[in-house]
PDB file of C-alpha atoms in Angstrom:
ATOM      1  CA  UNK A  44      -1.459  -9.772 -23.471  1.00 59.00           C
ATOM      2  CA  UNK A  45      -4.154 -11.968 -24.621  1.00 57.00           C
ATOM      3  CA  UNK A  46      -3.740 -15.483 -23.702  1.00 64.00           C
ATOM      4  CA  UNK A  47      -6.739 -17.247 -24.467  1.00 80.00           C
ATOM      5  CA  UNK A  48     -10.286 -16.422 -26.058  1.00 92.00           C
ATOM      6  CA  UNK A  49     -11.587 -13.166 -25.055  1.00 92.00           C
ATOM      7  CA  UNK A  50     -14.001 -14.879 -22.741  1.00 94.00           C
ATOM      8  CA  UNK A  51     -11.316 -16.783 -20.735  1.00 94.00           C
ATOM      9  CA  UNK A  52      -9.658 -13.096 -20.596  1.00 93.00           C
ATOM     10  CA  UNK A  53     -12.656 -11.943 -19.514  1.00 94.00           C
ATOM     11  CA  UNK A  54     -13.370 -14.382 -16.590  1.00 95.00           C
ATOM     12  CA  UNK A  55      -9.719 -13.513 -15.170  1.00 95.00           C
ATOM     13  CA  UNK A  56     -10.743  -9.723 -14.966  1.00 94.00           C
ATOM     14  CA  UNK A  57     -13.659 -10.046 -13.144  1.00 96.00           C
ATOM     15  CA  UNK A  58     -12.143 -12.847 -11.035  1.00 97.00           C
ATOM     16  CA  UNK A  59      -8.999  -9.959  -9.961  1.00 96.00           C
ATOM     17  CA  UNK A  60     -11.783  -7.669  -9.292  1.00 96.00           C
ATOM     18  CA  UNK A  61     -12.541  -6.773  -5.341  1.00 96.00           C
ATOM     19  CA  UNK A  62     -15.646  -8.234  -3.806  1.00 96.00           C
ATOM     20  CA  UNK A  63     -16.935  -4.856  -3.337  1.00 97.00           C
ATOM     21  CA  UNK A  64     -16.189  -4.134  -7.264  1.00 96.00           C
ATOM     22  CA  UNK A  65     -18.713  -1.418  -9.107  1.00 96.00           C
ATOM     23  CA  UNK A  66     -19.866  -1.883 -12.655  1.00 95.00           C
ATOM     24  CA  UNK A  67     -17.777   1.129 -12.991  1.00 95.00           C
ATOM     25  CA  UNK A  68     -14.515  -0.893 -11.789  1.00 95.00           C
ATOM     26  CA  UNK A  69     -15.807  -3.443 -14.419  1.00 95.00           C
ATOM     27  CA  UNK A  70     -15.785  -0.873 -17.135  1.00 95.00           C
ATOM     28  CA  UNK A  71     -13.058   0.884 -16.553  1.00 94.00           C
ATOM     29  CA  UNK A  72     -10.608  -2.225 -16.808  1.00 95.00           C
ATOM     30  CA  UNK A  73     -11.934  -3.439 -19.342  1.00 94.00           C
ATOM     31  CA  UNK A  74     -11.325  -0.013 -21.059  1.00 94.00           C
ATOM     32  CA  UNK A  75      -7.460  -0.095 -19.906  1.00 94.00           C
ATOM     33  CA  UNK A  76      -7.290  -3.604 -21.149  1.00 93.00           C
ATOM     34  CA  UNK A  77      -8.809  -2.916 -24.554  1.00 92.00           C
ATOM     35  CA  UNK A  78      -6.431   0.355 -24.717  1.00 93.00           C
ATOM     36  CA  UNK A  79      -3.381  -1.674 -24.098  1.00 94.00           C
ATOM     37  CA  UNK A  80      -4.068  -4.104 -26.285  1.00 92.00           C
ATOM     38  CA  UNK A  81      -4.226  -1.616 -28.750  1.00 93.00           C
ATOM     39  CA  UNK A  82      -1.069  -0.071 -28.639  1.00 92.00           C
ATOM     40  CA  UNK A  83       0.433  -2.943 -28.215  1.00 94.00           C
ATOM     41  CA  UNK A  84      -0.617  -3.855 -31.505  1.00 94.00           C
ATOM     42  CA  UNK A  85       0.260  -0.694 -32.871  1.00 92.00           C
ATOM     43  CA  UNK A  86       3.628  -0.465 -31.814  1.00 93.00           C
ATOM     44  CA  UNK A  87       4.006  -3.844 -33.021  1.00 95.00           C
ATOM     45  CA  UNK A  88       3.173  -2.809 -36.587  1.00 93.00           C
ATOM     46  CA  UNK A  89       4.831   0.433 -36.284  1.00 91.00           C
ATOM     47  CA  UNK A  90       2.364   2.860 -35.645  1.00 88.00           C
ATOM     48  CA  UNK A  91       4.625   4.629 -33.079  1.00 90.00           C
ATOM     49  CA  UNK A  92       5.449   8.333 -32.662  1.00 84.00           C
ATOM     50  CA  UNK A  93       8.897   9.500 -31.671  1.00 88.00           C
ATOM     51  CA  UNK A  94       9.497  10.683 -28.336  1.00 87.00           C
ATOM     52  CA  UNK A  95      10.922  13.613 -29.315  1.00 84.00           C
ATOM     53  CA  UNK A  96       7.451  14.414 -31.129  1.00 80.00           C
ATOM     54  CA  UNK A  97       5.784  13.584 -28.002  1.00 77.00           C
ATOM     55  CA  UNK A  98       7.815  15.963 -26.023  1.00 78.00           C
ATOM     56  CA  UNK A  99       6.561  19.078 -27.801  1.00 74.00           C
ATOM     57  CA  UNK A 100       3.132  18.675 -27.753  1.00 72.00           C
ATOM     58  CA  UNK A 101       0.743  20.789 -26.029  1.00 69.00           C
ATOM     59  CA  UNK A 102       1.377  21.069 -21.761  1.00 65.00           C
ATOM     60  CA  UNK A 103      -1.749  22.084 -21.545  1.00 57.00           C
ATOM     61  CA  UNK A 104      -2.539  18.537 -21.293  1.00 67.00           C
ATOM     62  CA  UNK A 105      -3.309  17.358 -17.946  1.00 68.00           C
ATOM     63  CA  UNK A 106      -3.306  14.146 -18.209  1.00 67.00           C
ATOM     64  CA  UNK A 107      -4.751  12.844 -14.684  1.00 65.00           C
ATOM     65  CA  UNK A 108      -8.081  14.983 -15.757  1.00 69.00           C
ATOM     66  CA  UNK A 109      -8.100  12.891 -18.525  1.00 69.00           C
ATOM     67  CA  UNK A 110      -7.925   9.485 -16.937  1.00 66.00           C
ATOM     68  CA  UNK A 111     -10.261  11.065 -14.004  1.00 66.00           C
ATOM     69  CA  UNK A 112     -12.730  11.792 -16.635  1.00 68.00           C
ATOM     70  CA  UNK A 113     -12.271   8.593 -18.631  1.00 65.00           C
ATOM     71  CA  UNK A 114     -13.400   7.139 -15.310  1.00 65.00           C
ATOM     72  CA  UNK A 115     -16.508   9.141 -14.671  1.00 63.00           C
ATOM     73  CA  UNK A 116     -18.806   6.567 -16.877  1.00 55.00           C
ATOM     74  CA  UNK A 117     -22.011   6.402 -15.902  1.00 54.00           C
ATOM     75  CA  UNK A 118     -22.700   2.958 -13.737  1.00 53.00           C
ATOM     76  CA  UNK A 119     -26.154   2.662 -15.651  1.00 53.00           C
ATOM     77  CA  UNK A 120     -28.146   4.531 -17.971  1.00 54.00           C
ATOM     78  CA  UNK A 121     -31.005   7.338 -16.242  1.00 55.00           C
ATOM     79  CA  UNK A 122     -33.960   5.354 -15.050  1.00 58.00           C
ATOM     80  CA  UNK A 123     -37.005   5.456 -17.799  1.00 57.00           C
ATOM     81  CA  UNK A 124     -39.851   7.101 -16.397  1.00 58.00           C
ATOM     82  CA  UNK A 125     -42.644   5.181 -15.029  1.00 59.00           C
ATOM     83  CA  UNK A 126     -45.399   4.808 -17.220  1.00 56.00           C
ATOM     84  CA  UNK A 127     -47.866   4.349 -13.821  1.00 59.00           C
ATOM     85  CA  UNK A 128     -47.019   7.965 -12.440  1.00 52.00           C
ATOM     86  CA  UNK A 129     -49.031  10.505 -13.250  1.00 55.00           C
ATOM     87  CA  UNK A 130     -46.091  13.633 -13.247  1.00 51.00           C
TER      88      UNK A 130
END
């Protein structure tokens, strides 16, 4: 997947983003990216699990709350409180 230096990688992503893009956008494709890479790597070394083994695991599972929570990163930490205001 990677094609380049990270930073070249990195210039593409933001360059695909929308105009309107949040830092949340930002974050969250970077997070895909970084995940893919990942088990691409894996499965490249073998670090696989059979689909058969997959297929019995938990349905409790729901995996679009997952990726809808994996999405609901914070934009920017809490504002520190002024030191100026007396509250």
């Amino acid at each position: 997947m990677s094609s380049g230096s990270i930073k070249d990688d990195a210039l593409r992503l933001v360059e695909r983003l929308p105009a309107d893009a949040t830092w949340e956008d930002l974050q969250y494709e970077i997070y895909v990216r970084q995940a893919v890479e990942i088990g691409l790597k894996d499965s490249r070394e073998g670090r696989t699990v059979p689909l058969d083994e997959v297929q019995v695991l938990p349905k409790q599972i729901d995996i679009v709350a997952v990726v809808h929570a994996a999405r609901e990163v914070p934009s920017s930490p809490p504002a520190a409180p002024d030191a100026h205001d007396p509250e």
